[in-house]
């Protein structure tokens, strides 16, 4: 099962690039027939790869309010729990993707082909997703998420990113009703077995 997820995930960027080329370089279609990049499938493939190949996983936590930085080794279950933050919203689901518009463009600054998905409603928790492929569309480089969640009297803003086969980060800013703010960064880095 894990091998099949990895094989499917590795072939997705090329198929999507071909689909985009057939439709033109820029488009913002939001019909049910539009195929969004399967971000959740990609993340699940990355999790499966870490589960089967990673030898060491580190969690680096930086509390910006206190300036404390802490690095610990975590196990694969802890890694999986942290990675679930990337699977909470599946914009490729036909019931959800209609609320997002897609824009595909070549970004010369990052030398990437970028798939950008932006919420058309500011009340949606997941506000945007950016998928960066290399310029040939053969290799996924990064995935970035931007979320805003209201929890009681506080607002949580998360900026998250996944770097292919290397690491992910979750930067969380919590703003409270009394105008206080807490900021925390979690960086997860793994190494594959030789």
Backbone as a chain_set.jsonl record, in Angstrom:
{"seq": "XXXXXXXXXXXXXXXXXXXXXXXXXXXXXXXXXXXXXXXXXXXXXXXXXXXXXXXXXXXXXXXXXXXXXXXXXXXXXXXXXXXXXXXXXXXXXXXXXXXXXXXXXXXXXXXXXXXXXXXXXXXXXXXXXXXXXXXXXXXXXXXXXXXXXXXXXXXXXXXXXXXXXXXXXXXXXXXXXXXXXXXXXXXXXXXXXX", "coords": {"N": [[0.824, -1.202, 0.0], [1.903, 1.276, 0.871], [3.943, 1.643, -1.03], [2.441, 1.899, -3.372], [1.069, 4.299, -2.921], [3.228, 6.074, -2.92], [4.173, 5.788, -5.566], [1.96, 6.705, -7.064], [1.835, 9.331, -6.097], [4.273, 10.398, -6.974], [3.861, 10.534, -9.719], [1.894, 12.427, -10.114], [2.517, 15.321, -10.373], [3.435, 15.633, -13.096], [1.212, 14.773, -14.624], [-0.703, 16.692, -13.901], [0.525, 19.01, -14.794], [0.485, 18.577, -17.569], [-2.277, 18.638, -17.944], [-2.795, 21.301, -17.282], [-1.374, 22.656, -19.273], [-2.889, 22.01, -21.455], [-5.128, 23.514, -21.004], [-4.284, 26.085, -20.954], [-2.084, 28.675, -19.689], [-2.867, 30.368, -17.518], [-5.683, 30.244, -15.453], [-8.901, 30.429, -13.871], [-10.947, 28.753, -13.304], [-13.719, 27.289, -11.61], [-15.347, 25.137, -11.701], [-16.998, 21.934, -11.178], [-15.651, 20.134, -12.724], [-13.025, 20.822, -12.849], [-9.753, 19.85, -12.051], [-8.12, 19.869, -9.132], [-4.837, 20.182, -7.734], [-3.871, 17.256, -6.083], [-3.366, 17.676, -3.079], [-3.691, 16.49, -0.514], [-3.326, 13.763, -1.085], [-0.665, 13.809, -1.906], [0.592, 14.655, 0.533], [-0.111, 12.498, 2.197], [1.353, 10.504, 0.903], [3.948, 11.432, 1.432], [3.962, 11.182, 4.243], [3.714, 8.387, 4.467], [6.136, 7.661, 3.321], [7.981, 8.709, 5.158], [7.222, 7.168, 7.369], [8.112, 4.662, 6.53], [10.821, 4.963, 5.815], [12.277, 6.884, 7.313], [14.897, 7.544, 9.618], [15.554, 9.177, 11.747], [13.749, 11.704, 13.42], [13.274, 15.086, 14.001], [11.981, 17.598, 16.166], [11.723, 20.965, 16.263], [11.05, 23.563, 18.338], [10.071, 26.867, 18.628], [9.402, 29.396, 20.76], [8.251, 32.416, 20.333], [7.48, 34.418, 22.072], [8.812, 34.021, 24.491], [11.295, 33.491, 23.559], [12.464, 31.047, 23.765], [14.066, 28.175, 22.52], [13.716, 24.87, 21.535], [14.858, 21.619, 20.92], [13.939, 18.389, 20.09], [13.933, 14.79, 19.755], [11.502, 13.006, 18.001], [9.006, 10.38, 17.813], [7.604, 8.234, 15.216], [4.811, 8.16, 15.423], [4.228, 10.542, 16.806], [5.164, 12.3, 14.858], [3.289, 11.709, 12.809], [0.945, 12.642, 14.061], [1.45, 15.423, 14.216], [1.649, 15.991, 11.491], [-0.959, 15.769, 10.643], [-2.16, 18.221, 10.62], [-1.837, 19.196, 8.08], [-3.634, 17.735, 6.645], [-6.172, 18.4, 7.266], [-7.987, 19.822, 5.656], [-9.316, 19.16, 2.55], [-8.974, 20.298, -0.456], [-9.308, 19.195, -2.927], [-11.55, 17.693, -2.826], [-14.708, 17.35, -4.251], [-16.884, 18.628, -3.082], [-15.807, 20.679, -1.704], [-13.885, 22.039, -3.266], [-15.19, 23.816, -4.931], [-15.379, 26.196, -3.612], [-13.038, 27.5, -3.921], [-10.693, 29.308, -5.898], [-8.562, 28.732, -8.652], [-5.275, 29.479, -9.708], [-2.72, 29.305, -12.006], [0.667, 29.684, -12.58], [3.875, 30.584, -13.965], [6.58, 31.19, -11.96], [9.158, 33.254, -11.955], [10.853, 34.198, -9.976], [11.041, 32.212, -7.956], [11.658, 30.193, -9.599], [9.687, 28.313, -10.337], [6.778, 26.399, -11.162], [3.711, 27.423, -10.231], [0.858, 26.484, -8.461], [-1.863, 28.073, -7.323], [-4.328, 28.236, -4.871], [-7.096, 29.899, -3.779], [-9.315, 30.901, -1.248], [-12.681, 31.804, -1.867], [-14.261, 32.898, -0.039], [-13.919, 34.685, 2.847], [-14.477, 33.652, 5.337], [-13.854, 31.0, 5.421], [-11.827, 28.467, 6.911], [-9.364, 27.495, 5.74], [-7.463, 29.506, 3.908], [-5.653, 29.805, 1.78], [-3.701, 27.858, -0.562], [-0.579, 26.993, -1.789], [1.133, 25.361, -4.301], [4.232, 24.393, -5.307], [5.995, 23.48, -8.11], [8.932, 22.197, -9.763], [10.383, 23.897, -12.61], [10.018, 22.267, -14.813], [7.856, 20.812, -14.141], [8.085, 18.301, -13.183], [8.885, 17.633, -10.602], [7.745, 18.006, -7.311], [8.251, 20.749, -5.19], [7.56, 22.417, -2.93], [4.824, 22.884, -0.598], [2.503, 25.21, 0.532], [0.425, 26.458, 3.129], [-2.197, 28.597, 4.266], [-4.01, 29.491, 7.023], [-6.865, 30.549, 8.898], [-8.396, 30.501, 11.934], [-11.127, 30.76, 14.093], [-11.41, 30.487, 17.519], [-13.415, 30.407, 20.082], [-12.848, 33.245, 21.951], [-10.557, 33.89, 20.624], [-8.277, 34.234, 17.836], [-6.679, 32.195, 15.57], [-3.946, 32.137, 13.5], [-2.398, 30.353, 11.02], [0.545, 29.61, 9.302], [1.792, 27.355, 7.185], [4.154, 25.005, 5.895], [5.482, 22.605, 3.581], [8.341, 20.915, 2.694], [9.492, 19.016, 0.112], [10.353, 15.722, 0.898], [11.987, 16.48, 3.067], [11.268, 18.324, 5.259], [8.816, 19.964, 7.405], [6.915, 22.86, 8.419], [5.084, 24.588, 10.971], [3.787, 27.555, 11.672], [2.335, 29.373, 14.155], [0.157, 31.881, 15.143], [-1.53, 33.274, 17.771], [-4.149, 35.345, 18.55], [-5.631, 37.062, 21.143], [-8.704, 38.144, 22.806], [-8.079, 40.158, 24.604], [-6.131, 41.588, 23.359], [-3.598, 40.442, 23.512], [-0.909, 38.437, 22.255], [0.336, 35.292, 21.175], [3.063, 33.494, 19.836], [4.208, 30.721, 18.058], [6.574, 28.518, 16.665], [6.908, 25.511, 14.949], [9.122, 23.238, 13.718], [9.658, 20.488, 11.757], [11.92, 18.041, 11.031], [13.369, 15.497, 9.059], [15.43, 12.574, 8.566], [16.385, 10.309, 6.086], [16.989, 6.765, 6.066], [20.258, 5.512, 5.368]], "CA": [[0.0, 0.0, 0.0], [2.742, 2.473, 0.945], [4.635, 1.808, -2.31], [1.506, 2.392, -4.384], [0.827, 5.724, -2.638], [4.397, 6.816, -3.37], [4.211, 5.79, -7.031], [0.907, 7.601, -7.527], [2.204, 10.689, -5.734], [5.371, 10.865, -7.812], [3.421, 10.772, -11.091], [0.863, 13.46, -10.137], [2.893, 16.627, -10.925], [3.505, 15.622, -14.549], [-0.143, 14.695, -15.154], [-1.362, 17.981, -13.702], [1.153, 19.98, -15.68], [-0.055, 18.337, -18.901], [-3.663, 19.104, -17.928], [-2.763, 22.767, -17.287], [-0.926, 23.123, -20.575], [-3.988, 21.865, -22.409], [-6.133, 24.538, -20.714], [-3.68, 27.415, -20.991], [-1.208, 28.887, -18.54], [-3.586, 30.979, -16.398], [-7.124, 30.063, -15.462], [-9.487, 30.521, -12.54], [-12.16, 27.956, -13.338], [-14.078, 26.676, -10.333], [-16.402, 24.153, -11.942], [-16.743, 20.624, -10.593], [-14.805, 19.335, -13.602], [-11.637, 21.239, -12.678], [-8.994, 18.939, -11.186], [-7.142, 20.556, -8.303], [-3.692, 19.363, -7.344], [-4.28, 16.429, -4.93], [-2.425, 17.976, -1.996], [-3.805, 15.495, 0.556], [-2.698, 12.529, -1.561], [0.775, 14.05, -1.837], [1.012, 14.654, 1.946], [-0.217, 11.101, 2.676], [2.511, 9.803, 0.347], [5.115, 11.859, 2.195], [3.863, 10.555, 5.576], [4.021, 6.965, 4.289], [7.575, 7.551, 3.06], [8.659, 8.925, 6.441], [6.932, 5.984, 8.189], [8.877, 3.486, 6.108], [12.24, 5.199, 5.544], [12.972, 7.84, 8.191], [15.628, 6.968, 10.746], [15.508, 10.133, 12.855], [12.851, 12.836, 13.2], [13.482, 16.125, 15.0], [11.005, 18.681, 16.294], [12.323, 22.188, 16.791], [9.985, 24.472, 18.753], [10.549, 28.205, 18.994], [8.368, 30.235, 21.345], [8.73, 33.776, 20.072], [7.197, 35.3, 23.203], [9.862, 33.865, 25.494], [12.576, 33.322, 22.892], [12.992, 29.723, 24.06], [14.148, 27.249, 21.403], [13.891, 23.525, 22.069], [14.938, 20.573, 19.907], [13.795, 17.039, 20.635], [13.689, 13.719, 18.802], [10.139, 12.49, 18.159], [8.781, 9.108, 17.134], [6.784, 8.337, 13.996], [3.426, 8.472, 15.795], [4.199, 11.985, 17.065], [5.286, 12.921, 13.533], [1.987, 11.568, 12.146], [-0.017, 13.539, 14.72], [1.743, 16.799, 13.793], [1.394, 16.105, 10.054], [-2.407, 15.811, 10.407], [-2.523, 19.623, 10.383], [-1.834, 19.392, 6.627], [-4.691, 16.926, 6.044], [-7.468, 18.812, 7.829], [-8.879, 20.334, 4.611], [-8.987, 18.568, 1.257], [-9.606, 21.143, -1.479], [-9.603, 18.421, -4.131], [-12.88, 17.128, -2.638], [-15.62, 18.113, -5.12], [-17.811, 19.423, -2.274], [-15.05, 21.784, -1.119], [-13.086, 22.833, -4.207], [-15.988, 24.865, -5.574], [-15.225, 27.432, -2.845], [-11.681, 27.997, -4.149], [-10.328, 29.586, -7.284], [-7.213, 28.285, -8.966], [-4.466, 30.263, -10.617], [-1.475, 28.598, -12.285], [1.584, 30.599, -13.248], [5.314, 30.355, -13.844], [7.17, 32.192, -11.075], [10.582, 33.351, -12.262], [11.595, 34.451, -8.739], [11.324, 30.923, -7.304], [11.882, 29.241, -10.682], [8.704, 27.275, -10.084], [5.423, 26.444, -11.675], [2.942, 27.559, -8.99], [-0.593, 26.311, -8.422], [-2.379, 28.824, -6.177], [-5.753, 28.049, -4.588], [-7.492, 30.939, -2.836], [-10.722, 30.833, -0.836], [-13.508, 32.9, -2.356], [-15.013, 33.342, 1.137], [-12.936, 34.936, 3.912], [-14.829, 32.94, 6.566], [-13.34, 29.631, 5.373], [-10.572, 28.349, 7.684], [-8.225, 27.401, 4.833], [-7.539, 30.676, 3.043], [-4.913, 29.61, 0.534], [-2.735, 26.775, -0.717], [0.331, 27.178, -2.916], [1.904, 24.165, -4.636], [5.327, 24.79, -6.189], [6.7, 22.424, -8.824], [10.06, 22.739, -10.507], [9.923, 24.5, -13.863], [9.627, 21.236, -15.777], [6.639, 20.178, -13.656], [8.391, 16.902, -12.876], [9.167, 17.406, -9.183], [7.135, 18.93, -6.368], [9.25, 21.345, -4.313], [6.982, 22.882, -1.672], [3.402, 23.17, -0.466], [2.295, 26.187, 1.601], [-0.957, 26.649, 3.546], [-2.489, 29.74, 5.125], [-5.291, 29.213, 7.678], [-7.318, 31.427, 9.972], [-9.427, 29.77, 12.668], [-11.618, 31.423, 15.297], [-11.671, 29.554, 18.616], [-13.922, 31.201, 21.204], [-12.514, 34.67, 21.863], [-9.228, 34.053, 20.03], [-8.11, 33.945, 16.411], [-5.417, 31.505, 15.31], [-3.486, 32.211, 12.124], [-1.318, 29.408, 10.782], [1.275, 29.545, 8.039], [2.411, 26.041, 7.21], [4.835, 24.663, 4.659], [6.063, 21.274, 3.483], [9.405, 20.813, 1.7], [9.511, 17.629, -0.343], [11.329, 14.75, 1.429], [12.945, 17.076, 3.999], [10.799, 18.962, 6.488], [7.642, 20.83, 7.352], [6.835, 23.806, 9.536], [3.778, 25.156, 11.33], [3.935, 28.8, 12.43], [1.008, 29.661, 14.694], [0.0, 33.126, 15.887], [-2.842, 33.312, 18.426], [-4.514, 36.679, 19.039], [-6.701, 36.949, 22.134], [-9.619, 39.292, 22.905], [-7.442, 41.23, 25.387], [-5.071, 42.119, 22.501], [-2.313, 39.771, 23.672], [-0.591, 37.536, 21.146], [1.395, 34.309, 21.364], [3.587, 33.0, 18.568], [4.998, 29.51, 18.202], [7.019, 27.874, 15.436], [7.317, 24.115, 15.041], [9.8, 22.783, 12.506], [9.878, 19.05, 11.82], [12.948, 17.679, 10.055], [13.66, 14.063, 9.128], [16.523, 12.034, 7.759], [16.103, 8.96, 5.617], [18.032, 5.773, 6.321], [21.227, 5.46, 4.25]], "C": [[0.862, 1.257, 0.0], [3.458, 2.715, -0.371], [3.694, 2.362, -3.364], [1.18, 3.861, -4.163], [1.995, 6.554, -3.157], [4.453, 6.891, -4.881], [3.172, 6.729, -7.61], [1.313, 9.044, -7.283], [3.305, 11.235, -6.636], [4.931, 11.173, -9.233], [2.43, 11.929, -11.213], [1.333, 14.779, -10.743], [2.899, 16.657, -12.45], [2.118, 15.591, -15.167], [-0.866, 16.027, -15.028], [-0.774, 19.051, -14.599], [0.611, 19.814, -17.093], [-1.481, 18.843, -18.997], [-3.708, 20.632, -17.999], [-2.352, 23.3, -18.647], [-2.048, 23.033, -21.597], [-5.052, 22.945, -22.203], [-5.585, 25.946, -20.836], [-2.921, 27.652, -19.702], [-1.931, 29.459, -17.327], [-5.071, 30.703, -16.537], [-7.636, 30.089, -14.038], [-10.825, 29.784, -12.497], [-12.461, 27.366, -11.967], [-15.203, 25.66, -10.505], [-16.02, 22.823, -11.303], [-15.844, 19.763, -11.465], [-13.333, 19.704, -13.479], [-10.945, 20.299, -11.703], [-7.941, 19.734, -10.431], [-5.994, 19.6, -7.992], [-4.071, 18.571, -6.09], [-3.292, 16.558, -3.768], [-2.482, 16.903, -0.911], [-3.149, 14.173, 0.161], [-1.178, 12.655, -1.503], [1.276, 13.98, -0.391], [0.94, 13.239, 2.515], [0.947, 10.27, 2.148], [3.789, 10.153, 1.089], [5.13, 11.227, 3.593], [4.23, 9.083, 5.49], [5.515, 6.755, 4.063], [8.377, 7.734, 4.348], [8.45, 7.709, 7.338], [7.822, 4.804, 7.817], [10.385, 3.725, 6.011], [12.982, 6.085, 6.539], [13.662, 7.124, 9.343], [15.565, 7.868, 11.968], [14.598, 11.287, 12.475], [13.052, 13.823, 14.348], [12.322, 17.114, 14.985], [11.709, 19.85, 16.967], [11.173, 23.147, 17.103], [10.611, 25.794, 19.189], [9.35, 28.993, 19.505], [8.852, 31.669, 21.243], [8.433, 34.75, 21.203], [8.31, 35.238, 24.242], [11.247, 33.746, 24.867], [13.199, 31.958, 23.12], [12.935, 28.848, 22.81], [14.476, 25.875, 21.957], [13.9, 22.531, 20.914], [14.861, 19.222, 20.589], [13.667, 16.05, 19.472], [12.278, 13.215, 19.055], [10.015, 11.162, 17.412], [7.822, 9.305, 15.958], [5.315, 8.636, 14.304], [3.272, 9.972, 16.094], [4.311, 12.773, 15.758], [3.93, 12.888, 12.819], [0.942, 12.507, 12.742], [0.2, 14.991, 14.285], [1.408, 17.005, 12.314], [-0.099, 16.187, 9.726], [-2.897, 17.231, 10.15], [-2.615, 19.914, 8.88], [-2.976, 18.658, 5.934], [-6.086, 17.353, 6.467], [-8.464, 19.265, 6.766], [-8.416, 19.789, 3.264], [-9.677, 19.347, 0.152], [-9.861, 20.394, -2.776], [-10.953, 17.709, -4.029], [-13.885, 17.981, -3.416], [-16.614, 18.967, -4.346], [-17.132, 20.664, -1.686], [-14.402, 22.657, -2.186], [-13.881, 23.902, -4.933], [-15.882, 26.215, -4.854], [-13.848, 28.08, -3.036], [-11.476, 28.281, -5.624], [-8.863, 29.203, -7.473], [-6.552, 29.249, -9.931], [-3.15, 29.512, -10.784], [-0.568, 29.554, -13.047], [3.029, 30.155, -13.051], [5.891, 31.507, -13.04], [8.682, 32.207, -11.304], [11.424, 33.551, -10.998], [11.992, 33.147, -8.061], [11.675, 29.84, -8.314], [10.975, 28.025, -10.513], [7.463, 27.481, -10.933], [4.541, 26.409, -10.434], [1.455, 27.372, -9.246], [-1.057, 27.04, -7.164], [-3.874, 28.605, -6.069], [-6.134, 29.035, -3.494], [-8.976, 30.817, -2.531], [-11.472, 32.042, -1.365], [-14.366, 33.48, -1.229], [-14.034, 33.499, 2.297], [-13.272, 34.23, 5.223], [-14.347, 31.488, 6.561], [-12.027, 29.543, 6.138], [-9.324, 28.297, 6.799], [-8.341, 28.517, 3.816], [-6.779, 30.509, 1.738], [-3.976, 28.415, 0.621], [-1.889, 27.124, -1.935], [1.136, 25.895, -3.089], [2.962, 24.597, -5.638], [5.994, 23.551, -6.776], [7.935, 23.033, -9.463], [9.569, 23.164, -11.885], [9.515, 23.486, -14.916], [8.31, 20.573, -15.385], [6.84, 18.733, -13.265], [8.494, 16.632, -11.372], [8.486, 18.456, -8.317], [8.218, 19.431, -5.419], [8.669, 21.666, -2.941], [5.466, 22.973, -1.767], [3.265, 24.121, 0.719], [0.799, 26.364, 1.855], [-1.064, 27.921, 4.376], [-3.892, 29.524, 5.686], [-5.584, 30.275, 8.727], [-8.516, 30.757, 10.63], [-9.825, 30.565, 13.901], [-11.978, 30.361, 16.323], [-12.1, 30.359, 19.835], [-13.6, 32.664, 21.008], [-11.125, 34.911, 21.267], [-9.24, 33.69, 18.545], [-6.725, 33.35, 16.21], [-5.113, 31.612, 13.819], [-2.303, 31.269, 11.977], [-0.76, 29.581, 9.381], [2.07, 28.244, 8.109], [3.089, 25.775, 5.873], [5.455, 23.289, 4.724], [7.1, 21.31, 2.376], [9.595, 19.344, 1.375], [10.679, 16.832, 0.239], [12.29, 15.31, 2.471], [12.339, 17.508, 5.328], [9.424, 19.574, 6.286], [7.666, 21.764, 8.542], [5.389, 24.226, 9.737], [4.065, 26.371, 12.203], [2.542, 29.242, 12.863], [1.036, 30.95, 15.517], [-1.416, 33.131, 16.45], [-3.06, 34.711, 18.993], [-5.736, 36.538, 19.939], [-7.524, 38.237, 22.201], [-8.992, 40.451, 23.672], [-6.24, 41.85, 24.664], [-3.681, 41.545, 22.769], [-2.15, 38.757, 22.534], [0.481, 36.546, 21.581], [1.786, 33.772, 19.984], [4.439, 31.767, 18.836], [5.335, 28.961, 16.826], [7.4, 26.442, 15.755], [7.905, 23.729, 13.697], [10.111, 21.302, 12.693], [10.819, 18.679, 10.686], [13.219, 16.185, 10.188], [14.829, 13.71, 8.234], [16.149, 10.623, 7.357], [17.287, 8.052, 5.913], [18.961, 5.72, 5.115], [20.993, 4.224, 3.38]], "O": [[0.606, 2.192, -0.759], [3.579, 3.861, -0.802], [4.094, 3.204, -4.169], [1.028, 4.603, -5.134], [1.793, 7.608, -3.761], [4.752, 7.95, -5.433], [3.462, 7.474, -8.546], [1.154, 9.892, -8.161], [3.272, 12.404, -7.019], [5.559, 11.995, -9.9], [2.152, 12.371, -12.327], [0.613, 15.334, -11.573], [2.413, 17.621, -13.042], [1.862, 16.305, -16.136], [-1.566, 16.444, -15.95], [-1.499, 19.906, -15.108], [0.307, 20.807, -17.753], [-1.866, 19.418, -20.015], [-4.555, 21.198, -18.691], [-2.914, 24.285, -19.126], [-2.151, 23.869, -22.495], [-5.799, 23.258, -23.129], [-6.352, 26.909, -20.822], [-3.092, 26.915, -18.731], [-1.628, 29.065, -16.201], [-5.652, 30.903, -17.604], [-6.891, 29.803, -13.1], [-11.722, 30.154, -11.74], [-11.542, 26.985, -11.242], [-15.926, 25.361, -9.554], [-14.866, 22.611, -10.932], [-15.322, 18.753, -10.993], [-12.474, 18.966, -13.962], [-11.491, 19.988, -10.645], [-6.979, 20.219, -11.027], [-6.159, 18.38, -7.989], [-4.55, 19.161, -5.122], [-2.49, 15.659, -3.514], [-1.441, 16.45, -0.436], [-2.491, 13.536, 0.984], [-0.486, 11.719, -1.101], [2.276, 13.317, -0.118], [1.841, 12.824, 3.243], [1.475, 9.421, 2.867], [4.62, 9.283, 1.349], [6.178, 10.79, 4.071], [4.97, 8.576, 6.333], [6.092, 5.785, 4.556], [9.335, 7.003, 4.598], [9.388, 7.26, 7.998], [8.239, 4.036, 8.685], [11.157, 2.772, 6.115], [14.211, 6.036, 6.598], [13.098, 6.222, 9.963], [15.526, 7.382, 13.098], [14.657, 11.793, 11.354], [13.007, 13.446, 15.518], [11.76, 17.423, 13.935], [12.217, 19.738, 18.083], [10.405, 23.499, 16.208], [11.539, 25.835, 19.996], [8.394, 29.228, 18.766], [9.751, 32.087, 21.973], [9.066, 35.802, 21.289], [8.706, 36.258, 24.805], [12.257, 33.884, 25.557], [14.339, 31.725, 22.718], [11.912, 28.778, 22.13], [15.402, 25.725, 22.755], [13.046, 22.595, 20.029], [15.602, 18.935, 21.529], [13.335, 16.433, 18.35], [11.893, 13.015, 20.207], [10.798, 10.856, 16.513], [7.302, 10.398, 15.739], [4.647, 9.303, 13.514], [2.293, 10.592, 15.678], [3.635, 13.786, 15.576], [3.475, 13.903, 12.292], [0.147, 13.099, 12.013], [-0.764, 15.707, 14.015], [0.936, 18.075, 11.929], [-0.463, 16.631, 8.638], [-3.941, 17.421, 9.526], [-3.383, 20.779, 8.46], [-3.261, 18.922, 4.766], [-7.074, 16.735, 6.07], [-9.671, 19.108, 6.953], [-7.254, 19.946, 2.89], [-10.843, 19.09, -0.151], [-10.564, 20.905, -3.647], [-11.451, 17.181, -5.023], [-13.911, 19.201, -3.257], [-17.141, 19.937, -4.891], [-17.804, 21.587, -1.226], [-14.363, 23.879, -2.043], [-13.289, 24.817, -5.503], [-16.247, 27.25, -5.41], [-13.532, 29.082, -2.395], [-12.015, 27.589, -6.488], [-8.044, 29.339, -6.564], [-7.186, 29.768, -10.85], [-2.531, 29.124, -9.792], [-0.98, 30.16, -14.037], [3.356, 29.446, -12.1], [5.711, 32.671, -13.398], [9.391, 31.288, -10.896], [12.578, 33.124, -10.95], [13.137, 32.986, -7.638], [11.957, 28.703, -7.938], [11.423, 26.878, -10.541], [7.151, 28.593, -11.359], [4.616, 25.457, -9.657], [0.87, 28.01, -10.122], [-0.68, 26.66, -6.055], [-4.606, 28.766, -7.046], [-5.56, 29.011, -2.406], [-9.795, 30.65, -3.435], [-10.971, 33.166, -1.321], [-15.108, 34.439, -1.441], [-13.383, 32.529, 2.685], [-12.444, 34.205, 6.134], [-14.423, 30.813, 7.588], [-11.194, 30.443, 6.033], [-8.338, 28.979, 7.078], [-9.219, 28.483, 2.954], [-7.209, 31.014, 0.7], [-3.525, 28.017, 1.695], [-2.415, 27.503, -2.981], [1.746, 25.403, -2.14], [2.63, 25.113, -6.706], [6.491, 22.689, -6.05], [7.99, 24.242, -9.685], [8.453, 22.822, -12.279], [8.745, 23.811, -15.821], [7.71, 19.858, -16.187], [5.87, 18.01, -13.038], [8.219, 15.519, -10.923], [8.631, 19.654, -8.556], [9.01, 18.643, -4.901], [9.206, 21.247, -1.916], [4.898, 23.119, -2.849], [3.836, 23.88, 1.782], [0.004, 26.415, 0.917], [-0.136, 28.278, 5.102], [-4.853, 29.389, 4.929], [-4.679, 30.823, 9.356], [-9.523, 30.48, 9.978], [-8.966, 30.997, 14.669], [-12.753, 29.447, 16.039], [-11.265, 30.926, 20.539], [-14.021, 33.269, 20.021], [-10.577, 36.006, 21.39], [-10.097, 32.942, 18.073], [-5.722, 33.929, 16.627], [-5.928, 31.225, 12.981], [-1.323, 31.369, 12.716], [-1.503, 29.683, 8.405], [2.915, 28.065, 8.987], [2.643, 26.267, 4.837], [5.903, 22.849, 5.782], [6.791, 21.687, 1.246], [9.831, 18.527, 2.265], [11.84, 17.214, 0.095], [13.316, 14.687, 2.744], [12.819, 17.119, 6.393], [8.932, 19.69, 5.164], [8.338, 21.508, 9.541], [4.582, 24.221, 8.807], [4.529, 26.235, 13.335], [1.669, 29.46, 12.023], [1.822, 31.094, 16.454], [-2.387, 33.009, 15.704], [-2.272, 35.201, 19.802], [-6.75, 35.964, 19.54], [-7.096, 39.285, 21.715], [-9.332, 41.608, 23.424], [-5.432, 42.549, 25.277], [-2.687, 42.101, 22.304], [-3.125, 38.292, 21.943], [1.428, 36.916, 22.276], [0.949, 33.619, 19.095], [5.286, 31.768, 19.729], [4.49, 28.941, 15.93], [8.128, 26.184, 16.714], [7.258, 23.876, 12.66], [10.749, 20.912, 13.67], [10.547, 18.969, 9.52], [13.292, 15.663, 11.3], [15.172, 14.425, 7.293], [15.662, 9.837, 8.171], [18.43, 8.5, 6.0], [18.517, 5.864, 3.976], [21.707, 4.015, 2.399]]}, "num_chains": 1, "name": "protein.A"}
